[in-house]
XYZ file of C-alpha atoms in Angstrom:
640
model
C -18.715 14.626 15.591
C -20.765 12.227 13.099
C -22.317 9.427 15.272
C -22.149 7.035 12.245
C -25.003 4.222 11.877
C -26.522 2.929 15.122
C -28.686 0.307 15.846
C -31.506 -0.269 19.088
C -31.131 -3.963 19.963
C -34.598 -4.979 21.634
C -37.708 -5.492 21.111
C -41.017 -2.883 21.525
C -42.351 -4.702 24.522
C -38.810 -3.989 26.220
C -36.728 -1.248 26.389
C -34.437 -0.901 23.491
C -30.634 -1.348 24.131
C -29.266 1.568 21.816
C -25.732 1.113 19.993
C -24.069 3.752 18.327
C -20.483 3.724 16.912
C -18.688 6.682 17.582
C -16.268 7.191 14.590
C -13.524 9.724 14.543
C -9.840 10.379 13.143
C -7.333 12.587 14.523
C -4.885 14.510 13.777
C -2.463 16.459 15.142
C 0.236 18.406 12.399
C 2.843 20.342 14.226
C 4.919 22.773 12.248
C 8.678 22.563 12.898
C 11.044 26.044 12.030
C 8.183 28.008 10.406
C 7.176 31.889 11.040
C 4.210 31.476 12.311
C 2.605 34.631 10.248
C 3.608 32.846 6.671
C 0.981 29.672 7.713
C -2.419 30.242 7.726
C -3.894 27.202 9.695
C -7.188 28.220 8.705
C -6.773 28.404 5.578
C -4.916 24.587 5.691
C -7.930 23.344 7.184
C -10.395 24.754 4.717
C -8.075 22.703 2.192
C -8.185 19.206 3.397
C -11.009 16.508 4.199
C -13.117 16.279 6.377
C -14.538 12.757 6.795
C -12.588 9.480 5.344
C -13.517 6.016 5.060
C -15.741 3.945 2.968
C -18.262 1.781 4.719
C -18.074 3.405 8.199
C -17.977 7.539 7.923
C -15.217 9.097 10.073
C -15.332 12.121 11.009
C -11.788 14.252 10.848
C -10.660 16.646 13.560
C -7.032 18.437 13.272
C -5.025 19.813 15.852
C -2.448 22.971 14.657
C 0.559 23.703 16.842
C 3.637 25.524 16.471
C 6.437 23.339 17.883
C 8.363 26.029 20.900
C 11.908 26.472 21.173
C 12.570 23.405 23.574
C 11.250 21.506 21.328
C 12.625 22.721 18.293
C 16.085 22.840 20.032
C 15.858 19.045 20.552
C 14.553 18.110 17.330
C 17.000 19.923 15.245
C 19.873 18.599 17.673
C 18.621 15.370 16.893
C 18.554 15.898 13.115
C 21.971 16.996 13.021
C 22.923 13.692 14.751
C 21.557 12.094 11.937
C 22.659 14.055 8.976
C 25.644 14.129 7.101
C 27.214 15.768 3.571
C 26.627 13.627 0.957
C 25.469 13.907 -3.058
C 22.183 12.400 -4.562
C 21.302 12.700 -7.906
C 19.406 15.407 -9.638
C 17.208 15.300 -12.919
C 18.150 16.899 -16.205
C 14.855 17.966 -16.796
C 15.632 18.608 -21.129
C 17.081 15.108 -21.868
C 13.915 13.707 -20.133
C 11.864 15.585 -22.381
C 13.970 14.200 -25.784
C 14.030 10.552 -23.822
C 10.044 11.026 -23.593
C 10.055 12.202 -27.047
C 11.993 10.071 -29.630
C 11.979 7.042 -26.496
C 16.090 6.862 -27.016
C 18.099 5.900 -23.769
C 19.708 8.814 -22.675
C 21.605 10.057 -19.259
C 18.699 12.149 -17.411
C 20.587 12.826 -13.955
C 23.182 14.601 -12.726
C 24.752 15.039 -9.154
C 23.521 17.638 -6.180
C 25.474 18.135 -3.158
C 24.175 18.292 0.206
C 23.053 17.038 3.695
C 21.144 13.767 3.559
C 19.054 13.258 6.739
C 18.178 9.714 7.889
C 15.119 9.114 7.884
C 14.274 6.178 9.527
C 16.051 7.360 12.566
C 14.105 11.198 12.327
C 10.586 9.060 12.027
C 11.762 6.814 15.201
C 12.899 9.779 17.110
C 9.820 11.754 16.506
C 7.676 8.584 17.125
C 9.008 8.210 20.975
C 8.769 12.191 21.103
C 5.055 13.158 20.236
C 4.050 16.692 20.283
C 1.629 17.197 23.009
C -1.548 17.598 22.107
C -5.327 17.803 23.266
C -7.061 15.162 20.749
C -8.127 11.900 22.201
C -5.807 8.812 21.500
C -8.565 7.333 19.216
C -7.446 7.012 15.671
C -4.978 9.362 16.365
C -2.049 9.958 13.956
C 0.738 12.769 14.355
C 2.130 14.592 10.918
C 4.794 16.730 11.237
C 5.821 19.235 8.475
C 9.555 20.649 8.395
C 11.502 23.674 7.375
C 15.093 22.467 7.356
C 16.315 25.115 4.664
C 18.719 26.207 7.188
C 20.892 23.315 6.542
C 21.402 24.459 2.930
C 23.208 27.202 0.973
C 23.775 28.204 -2.967
C 25.572 24.630 -3.749
C 23.926 22.299 -1.007
C 20.347 21.379 -0.678
C 19.069 19.034 2.089
C 16.633 15.427 1.830
C 15.508 12.703 3.836
C 17.616 9.702 2.769
C 17.019 5.726 2.719
C 18.738 3.033 2.519
C 16.856 0.562 0.001
C 17.808 -2.873 -1.131
C 16.464 -5.377 -3.037
C 15.278 -8.414 -0.754
C 16.331 -10.935 -3.564
C 19.231 -10.322 -5.049
C 20.976 -8.422 -2.189
C 21.996 -5.216 -3.572
C 21.144 -1.672 -2.848
C 19.112 0.044 -5.344
C 20.898 1.776 -7.864
C 19.033 2.596 -10.780
C 16.063 3.631 -12.299
C 13.529 2.331 -13.827
C 10.456 3.524 -16.144
C 7.300 2.137 -16.490
C 8.390 0.585 -19.862
C 11.021 -2.179 -19.273
C 14.283 -1.540 -20.166
C 16.920 0.911 -18.325
C 17.746 4.472 -18.644
C 21.256 3.863 -20.371
C 23.873 4.442 -18.493
C 21.869 5.953 -15.255
C 23.530 3.489 -12.994
C 24.530 5.149 -9.636
C 21.162 6.654 -9.249
C 20.145 7.824 -5.353
C 16.473 8.932 -4.498
C 15.853 11.795 -2.433
C 12.392 12.029 -0.255
C 10.791 14.832 0.753
C 8.538 12.897 3.007
C 8.538 9.767 4.885
C 6.795 7.391 6.764
C 7.569 3.432 6.764
C 7.660 1.805 10.505
C 5.414 3.967 12.840
C 2.380 6.107 12.434
C 4.084 9.165 11.940
C 4.647 11.102 8.950
C 7.389 13.787 8.211
C 6.972 16.088 5.570
C 9.248 18.823 4.296
C 8.404 20.673 1.426
C 11.979 22.690 1.643
C 13.314 19.417 0.800
C 15.485 18.467 -2.509
C 14.046 15.714 -4.457
C 13.388 15.029 -8.558
C 10.765 12.834 -8.745
C 8.022 15.431 -8.445
C 9.692 16.988 -11.848
C 9.895 13.866 -13.100
C 6.370 12.904 -12.843
C 5.495 16.689 -14.716
C 7.125 16.066 -17.275
C 6.702 11.848 -17.921
C 2.993 12.032 -16.897
C 1.933 15.541 -18.860
C 1.073 16.706 -16.169
C -1.139 19.860 -17.112
C -0.930 22.819 -14.469
C 0.561 21.139 -11.482
C 1.367 22.662 -8.633
C 4.412 24.716 -7.762
C 6.256 21.993 -5.737
C 6.894 20.046 -9.212
C 9.042 22.391 -10.409
C 10.628 23.938 -6.921
C 11.251 23.393 -3.230
C 9.910 25.765 -0.851
C 12.514 27.880 -0.398
C 13.210 28.112 -3.729
C 9.845 28.945 -4.984
C 9.703 32.017 -1.753
C 13.153 33.486 -2.630
C 12.814 37.006 -3.481
C 9.173 37.347 -2.354
C 7.090 39.659 -0.796
C 5.398 38.754 2.612
C 1.959 38.514 0.817
C 3.540 36.387 -1.772
C 5.586 34.638 1.024
C 2.159 33.756 3.064
C 0.087 32.783 0.330
C 2.601 29.964 -1.474
C 3.691 28.705 2.076
C -0.438 28.016 3.232
C -0.851 26.409 -0.182
C 1.840 24.466 -0.398
C 1.467 23.048 2.795
C -1.883 22.272 2.301
C -1.304 20.738 -0.816
C 1.409 17.983 0.606
C -1.233 17.743 3.970
C -4.340 17.023 1.516
C -2.228 14.289 -0.741
C -1.090 12.621 2.726
C -4.344 12.468 4.304
C -6.242 12.181 1.189
C -4.542 9.415 0.008
C -2.386 7.746 2.305
C -4.981 7.900 5.544
C -8.359 8.164 3.924
C -9.369 3.854 3.969
C -9.477 3.800 0.266
C -9.698 -0.002 0.231
C -11.610 -2.845 -0.756
C -10.804 -5.316 2.267
C -10.067 -8.828 2.369
C -11.062 -10.523 5.903
C -8.767 -11.086 9.244
C -7.924 -14.428 10.439
C -8.999 -16.655 7.798
C -6.039 -18.785 5.947
C -4.345 -17.461 2.925
C -2.920 -19.056 -0.437
C -0.700 -17.224 -2.737
C -0.087 -19.444 -5.873
C 2.547 -18.283 -8.315
C 2.766 -19.676 -12.001
C 6.406 -17.803 -13.172
C 6.230 -19.074 -17.260
C 9.776 -18.415 -18.983
C 10.847 -19.646 -22.302
C 13.749 -22.660 -21.767
C 15.567 -21.074 -24.551
C 16.066 -17.831 -22.989
C 16.743 -19.020 -19.135
C 16.066 -22.047 -16.683
C 14.692 -22.291 -13.743
C 17.397 -22.964 -11.809
C 18.527 -19.513 -13.137
C 15.384 -17.994 -11.923
C 15.018 -19.272 -8.360
C 16.718 -16.888 -6.432
C 13.896 -13.930 -8.316
C 11.384 -14.461 -5.642
C 12.054 -14.347 -2.155
C 9.415 -16.319 -0.477
C 9.978 -15.836 2.976
C 9.513 -12.221 2.738
C 6.538 -12.295 0.904
C 4.619 -14.477 3.448
C 5.756 -12.385 5.928
C 4.280 -9.292 4.130
C 1.203 -10.918 3.847
C 0.707 -12.464 6.944
C 1.677 -9.781 9.202
C -1.382 -7.425 7.048
C -3.752 -10.039 7.372
C -2.778 -11.416 10.712
C -3.983 -15.223 9.323
C -4.040 -18.276 10.864
C -1.686 -19.862 8.398
C -0.206 -18.429 4.936
C 1.296 -20.471 2.409
C 3.162 -18.949 -0.575
C 3.635 -20.834 -3.188
C 5.884 -20.567 -6.696
C 5.979 -23.000 -9.336
C 8.227 -22.376 -12.610
C 6.787 -23.104 -16.215
C 9.087 -23.751 -19.060
C 6.576 -22.555 -21.827
C 8.648 -24.142 -24.739
C 7.517 -27.420 -23.187
C 4.147 -26.418 -21.658
C 3.031 -25.442 -24.533
C -0.993 -24.690 -23.282
C 0.425 -21.800 -21.578
C 2.786 -20.823 -24.082
C 0.249 -20.683 -26.799
C -1.921 -19.020 -23.820
C 0.790 -16.298 -23.687
C 1.762 -15.351 -27.659
C -2.218 -15.439 -28.194
C -2.194 -11.872 -26.647
C 1.109 -10.531 -28.456
C -0.327 -7.594 -31.072
C 1.822 -5.206 -32.768
C 2.321 -1.883 -30.714
C -0.038 0.042 -33.107
C -2.918 -2.032 -31.947
C -2.815 -0.113 -28.446
C -1.341 3.230 -29.512
C -2.302 3.404 -32.935
C -1.118 7.464 -32.885
C 2.232 6.632 -31.145
C 5.292 5.441 -33.095
C 7.192 2.339 -31.764
C 8.849 2.961 -29.170
C 11.726 0.266 -29.760
C 12.795 -1.906 -32.721
C 12.979 -5.549 -31.680
C 10.541 -5.531 -28.745
C 7.245 -7.652 -28.651
C 4.081 -6.465 -26.909
C 1.586 -8.167 -24.642
C -2.024 -7.270 -23.483
C -2.053 -8.311 -19.717
C -5.407 -7.226 -19.499
C -6.565 -9.775 -21.280
C -3.632 -12.548 -19.898
C -5.287 -11.280 -16.397
C -8.728 -12.398 -17.943
C -7.571 -15.482 -18.817
C -6.222 -16.430 -15.719
C -9.386 -15.584 -13.989
C -11.758 -17.552 -16.970
C -9.464 -20.158 -18.232
C -10.820 -23.509 -16.823
C -7.624 -25.299 -17.421
C -5.486 -23.011 -15.882
C -7.702 -22.688 -13.016
C -8.212 -26.106 -12.447
C -4.565 -27.929 -13.565
C -2.131 -24.611 -12.383
C -3.864 -23.785 -9.114
C -6.386 -25.002 -6.088
C -9.266 -22.848 -5.281
C -9.646 -24.433 -2.367
C -6.605 -24.480 -0.703
C -7.571 -21.448 1.986
C -10.362 -19.570 2.753
C -8.251 -16.721 0.650
C -6.864 -17.665 -2.356
C -4.747 -14.771 -4.464
C -3.512 -16.827 -7.718
C -0.384 -14.843 -10.122
C 0.615 -15.298 -13.528
C 4.644 -13.782 -14.001
C 6.084 -14.054 -16.947
C 9.833 -13.842 -17.133
C 10.661 -12.935 -20.977
C 13.336 -11.415 -23.015
C 12.790 -8.135 -24.533
C 8.893 -7.378 -24.029
C 6.445 -5.584 -21.973
C 3.005 -5.197 -20.987
C 1.421 -2.462 -23.087
C -2.113 -0.786 -22.712
C -4.300 2.230 -24.256
C -3.205 4.762 -21.599
C -2.531 7.751 -22.717
C 0.715 8.073 -20.963
C 4.033 6.235 -20.585
C 3.658 4.645 -23.963
C 0.847 2.550 -22.523
C 3.678 0.245 -21.264
C 2.910 -1.381 -18.041
C 4.819 -4.235 -15.674
C 1.947 -5.831 -13.675
C -1.541 -5.493 -12.480
C -3.857 -6.925 -9.868
C -7.401 -6.708 -8.845
C -9.885 -9.524 -7.655
C -7.326 -12.007 -6.127
C -5.714 -12.327 -9.059
C -2.408 -10.658 -10.394
C -0.243 -10.948 -13.411
C 3.456 -9.770 -14.270
C 5.809 -9.505 -16.841
C 9.016 -8.806 -16.060
C 12.175 -8.534 -18.578
C 15.602 -10.426 -18.502
C 17.334 -7.586 -18.424
C 15.303 -6.137 -15.429
C 16.520 -8.975 -13.294
C 20.197 -9.362 -14.639
C 23.150 -7.526 -14.943
C 24.535 -6.999 -18.740
C 26.238 -10.319 -18.132
C 22.896 -11.630 -18.422
C 23.997 -14.279 -15.153
C 24.574 -11.688 -12.100
C 21.335 -10.392 -10.044
C 20.739 -7.106 -10.249
C 16.425 -6.875 -9.105
C 14.051 -9.444 -8.037
C 10.386 -10.194 -8.436
C 9.861 -9.732 -4.495
C 8.883 -5.998 -4.620
C 6.564 -6.053 -6.993
C 4.864 -9.397 -6.405
C 3.768 -7.967 -3.226
C 2.649 -4.903 -4.841
C 0.276 -6.955 -7.118
C -0.728 -9.027 -4.320
C -1.707 -5.247 -2.570
C -4.040 -4.690 -5.388
C -5.302 -8.360 -5.396
C -6.959 -7.637 -2.262
C -8.453 -4.444 -2.757
C -5.360 -1.682 -1.957
C -4.798 1.053 -4.105
C -1.659 3.156 -4.384
C -0.212 5.647 -2.121
C -0.633 8.345 -4.643
C -3.611 8.789 -6.142
C -7.560 7.675 -5.710
C -9.587 5.965 -8.250
C -11.455 8.358 -10.741
C -9.323 11.298 -8.740
C -9.806 14.706 -10.968
C -6.291 16.184 -10.050
C -2.833 14.642 -11.629
C -0.706 16.077 -9.311
C -1.344 13.996 -6.767
C 2.180 12.400 -5.930
C 3.801 13.972 -3.162
C 2.120 10.911 -0.981
C 3.987 9.109 -3.209
C 7.083 9.646 -1.141
C 5.698 6.747 1.616
C 7.924 4.351 2.078
C 5.458 1.566 1.157
C 5.238 -0.457 -1.301
C 1.913 0.357 -2.597
C 4.023 3.228 -4.380
C 5.647 3.762 -7.355
C 9.175 5.823 -5.846
C 10.173 3.820 -2.992
C 11.840 0.648 -3.297
C 10.157 -1.173 -0.546
C 8.817 -3.856 -0.137
C 6.490 -4.011 2.881
C 3.613 -2.446 3.946
C 3.802 0.804 5.775
C 2.668 0.924 9.676
C 0.156 3.309 8.533
C -1.643 1.303 5.888
C -1.704 -2.225 7.789
C -3.250 -0.397 10.197
C -5.743 1.213 8.391
C -7.055 -1.794 6.084
C -7.375 -3.667 9.554
C -9.704 -1.121 10.425
C -11.258 -1.230 7.013
C -11.949 -4.835 7.342
C -13.831 -4.671 10.862
C -15.242 -1.436 9.450
C -16.611 -3.518 6.899
C -18.084 -6.209 8.453
C -19.673 -3.800 11.109
C -21.808 -2.130 8.225
C -22.773 -5.773 7.376
C -23.870 -6.040 10.834
C -25.572 -3.066 11.177
C -27.163 -3.207 7.839
C -28.294 -7.301 8.427
C -29.710 -6.297 11.891
C -32.295 -3.841 10.097
C -33.753 -6.395 8.106
C -33.822 -8.817 10.320
C -34.459 -7.560 13.407
C -38.232 -8.102 13.767
C -37.849 -11.767 13.364
C -35.242 -12.650 16.248
C -36.022 -13.078 19.844
C -34.662 -10.650 22.420
C -32.103 -13.271 23.322
C -30.678 -13.124 19.518
C -30.576 -9.367 20.318
C -29.317 -9.003 23.356
C -26.396 -11.788 22.742
C -25.527 -9.313 19.596
C -25.855 -6.327 21.209
C -22.968 -7.652 23.291
C -20.697 -8.711 20.938
C -21.079 -5.418 19.157
C -20.502 -3.393 22.085
C -17.479 -5.845 22.982
C -16.286 -5.103 19.053
C -16.527 -1.858 19.654
C -14.301 -1.621 22.627
C -12.019 -3.474 21.029
C -12.166 -1.650 17.367
C -11.309 1.556 19.637
C -8.267 0.290 21.462
C -7.123 -0.658 17.820
C -7.466 -4.545 19.075
C -8.818 -4.943 15.131
C -8.673 -8.905 14.234
C -10.099 -9.418 17.757
C -12.802 -6.834 16.871
C -13.445 -8.708 13.676
C -13.903 -11.735 15.555
C -16.557 -10.448 17.696
C -18.350 -8.483 14.964
C -18.450 -11.894 12.437
C -19.861 -13.993 15.784
C -23.028 -11.191 15.985
C -23.384 -11.368 12.190
C -23.029 -15.439 12.500
C -25.621 -15.297 15.121
C -28.267 -12.659 13.616
C -28.190 -14.993 10.361
C -28.840 -18.447 11.891
C -30.853 -17.791 13.936
C -30.392 -19.999 16.452
C -30.674 -19.811 20.354
C -26.975 -19.312 21.779
C -25.561 -17.662 24.777
C -21.779 -16.728 25.128
C -19.295 -16.418 27.247
C -15.790 -15.212 26.243
C -12.482 -15.219 27.582
C -10.047 -12.265 27.972
C -7.960 -12.115 24.763
C -4.154 -10.352 24.922
C -4.274 -7.257 22.429
C -2.093 -7.858 18.932
C -2.790 -4.374 17.533
C 1.040 -3.272 17.545
C 2.686 -6.520 16.575
C 4.772 -6.061 13.269
C 6.720 -8.965 12.906
C 5.324 -12.291 13.377
C 7.127 -15.539 13.657
C 6.662 -17.583 10.990
C 7.653 -21.493 10.759
C 6.393 -24.406 8.327
C 6.668 -25.341 5.055
C 4.817 -26.643 2.178
C 5.546 -27.555 -1.171
C 3.571 -26.784 -5.073
C 4.618 -28.764 -8.085
C 2.836 -29.880 -11.489
C 4.504 -31.746 -13.870
C 5.107 -28.579 -16.280
C 8.141 -27.378 -14.021
C 10.498 -26.827 -10.703
C 8.318 -25.508 -7.665
C 9.780 -24.030 -4.469
C 7.583 -22.402 -1.483
C 7.240 -21.207 1.700
C 4.443 -21.278 4.360
C 3.749 -19.818 7.904
C 1.473 -20.291 10.928
C 1.524 -17.358 12.974
C 0.497 -17.985 16.711
C 0.608 -14.358 17.379
C -2.242 -13.489 16.000
C -4.477 -16.323 17.469
C -8.541 -15.512 17.503
C -9.544 -15.062 21.618
C -11.270 -18.508 22.937
C -15.163 -17.861 21.852
C -16.683 -20.922 23.741
C -20.710 -21.437 22.136
C -23.081 -23.229 23.826
C -25.909 -25.063 22.016
C -28.385 -26.636 24.007
C -25.687 -29.076 26.136
C -23.458 -29.678 23.808
C -20.256 -27.197 23.680
C -18.323 -26.658 20.712
C -15.091 -23.942 20.909
C -14.836 -21.894 17.751
C -11.548 -21.020 16.936
C -12.867 -18.326 14.102
C -15.482 -17.751 12.025
C -15.215 -16.251 8.449
C -17.648 -14.181 6.708
C -16.452 -13.747 2.945
C -17.143 -10.501 1.211
C -17.043 -10.906 -2.485
C -17.635 -7.402 -4.741
C -19.037 -7.964 -8.167
C -17.711 -4.862 -8.921
C -13.881 -5.905 -10.428
C -11.521 -3.234 -9.809
C -8.012 -4.238 -11.509
C -5.123 -1.568 -10.729
C -1.449 -1.249 -12.327
């Protein structure tokens, strides 16, 4: 066990009060329908991370179990109940190679018959019927590794099935897009098999024997050199015809890869988090050309309430507003000129690659992001920087026949959006939004917007990490989370939500510990005892996953330590809200300027009210609802 930074509260003339923060992360890994002789758990554990976290280091503990016959029978019976015969899409790798080589629109999908397993029902069942474990409840997560090849035969395979509906158009997801901004020819009615899943609970389902096409697509499209065999075969196909030694090696190696990706990328606290409990304003300017479309045709394209709910549920704010304004760049020449000034020939971005297609415009998304960061007129006339404690600003361009472009070596350098440091930019080509008749809604912007908001507030992708030396890290992209590329979902998963909140508490706890080391000799025993009490209360709340309440305790302790004022504290008991997923949203706000029409949504969430903290300074009693300490990281990270 790692004892994370500890502090001694007190002076030399009095017995010191020792405070320690014991930080652990516990994983219960259960194998279902596996031959134990083929799974080397010692080798698997040796290939998994031993620590997690950024500001606070977490010791990772593992427990490996093989489901007993009774538990397996119960699970398999329910899987049969949750399954039905169906078809899904498979990948035509040859056609994709040709598409990538010459940028011609081609049909790259075929059909695969088999068994579709309802992923949501299975996740709910496993969360309600967890494996037995001896690991403590604190920061405990369950990962279930399945072998469901019993459902397969020579013509049929199996997969986790997920129903995804675009929140803006109301259409079920039926097409696959590359990172560039147009359709893959006639590739409609595409289906999306999942080989792993997690969304609404803290449970993860992983099945290396399941059918999927996404990893093969990634291998080809991203030029992944020496990818793991999982990028070409599901596990049961890989083992077919092998002797025992090779079967054991490949089973162990494949499971290790999948678990390492999930634990290193889904659970590893790779955040640069904002604060909890503060007010949030998301302000978006949607730019379009009036010659191509109208604001009235576009107002469906962002579901304000969904965006509000997603942000509110993640950060537990006192108030949230999402403000969307539509601007015709043909009328607003200032914004139009800024946009067109960043148009370049494709060779400007990719000197060695032929132009991917004719009659297309290419824009520098990174420099448009820097315009948002630095242009004084944009920031004063189009955004309100003091509207809330946290202001996320965005420029979205809805235009025809255009893409953002950059110098990245894969996907032709083309991309949809980027975000970082509370700012985001998106370019969404109109054919992505509308069907071929240019009027029927196909796919809106809410998912892309929530994804880029995530980057803007310090959340990375689900599938890789900054500076990763491996390219084949995409198995964790099967998590049903808006921060992935493969899923079509529009919300942050429960695992990401919990860990982001925890990272926020860890950040302020680390700051408190560091500040104490600097100021402890300048503070009285009364001050230090008060800080000690708040610190201990915060740790207890943290261990109980009451992250908002823990954040407030640590925040208050830090404020007292910094301000050097005689303060004594009495605190009232607060309710735990750490497991709430859905918040009650009410209230509206408006946002507009002279350049265009506006729509908006906002919320005030009573679910996450701060616990009552009464502070007495002399004889004057002041009730503090929340104290906000803003963290600002001077190292800007912009993520696509």
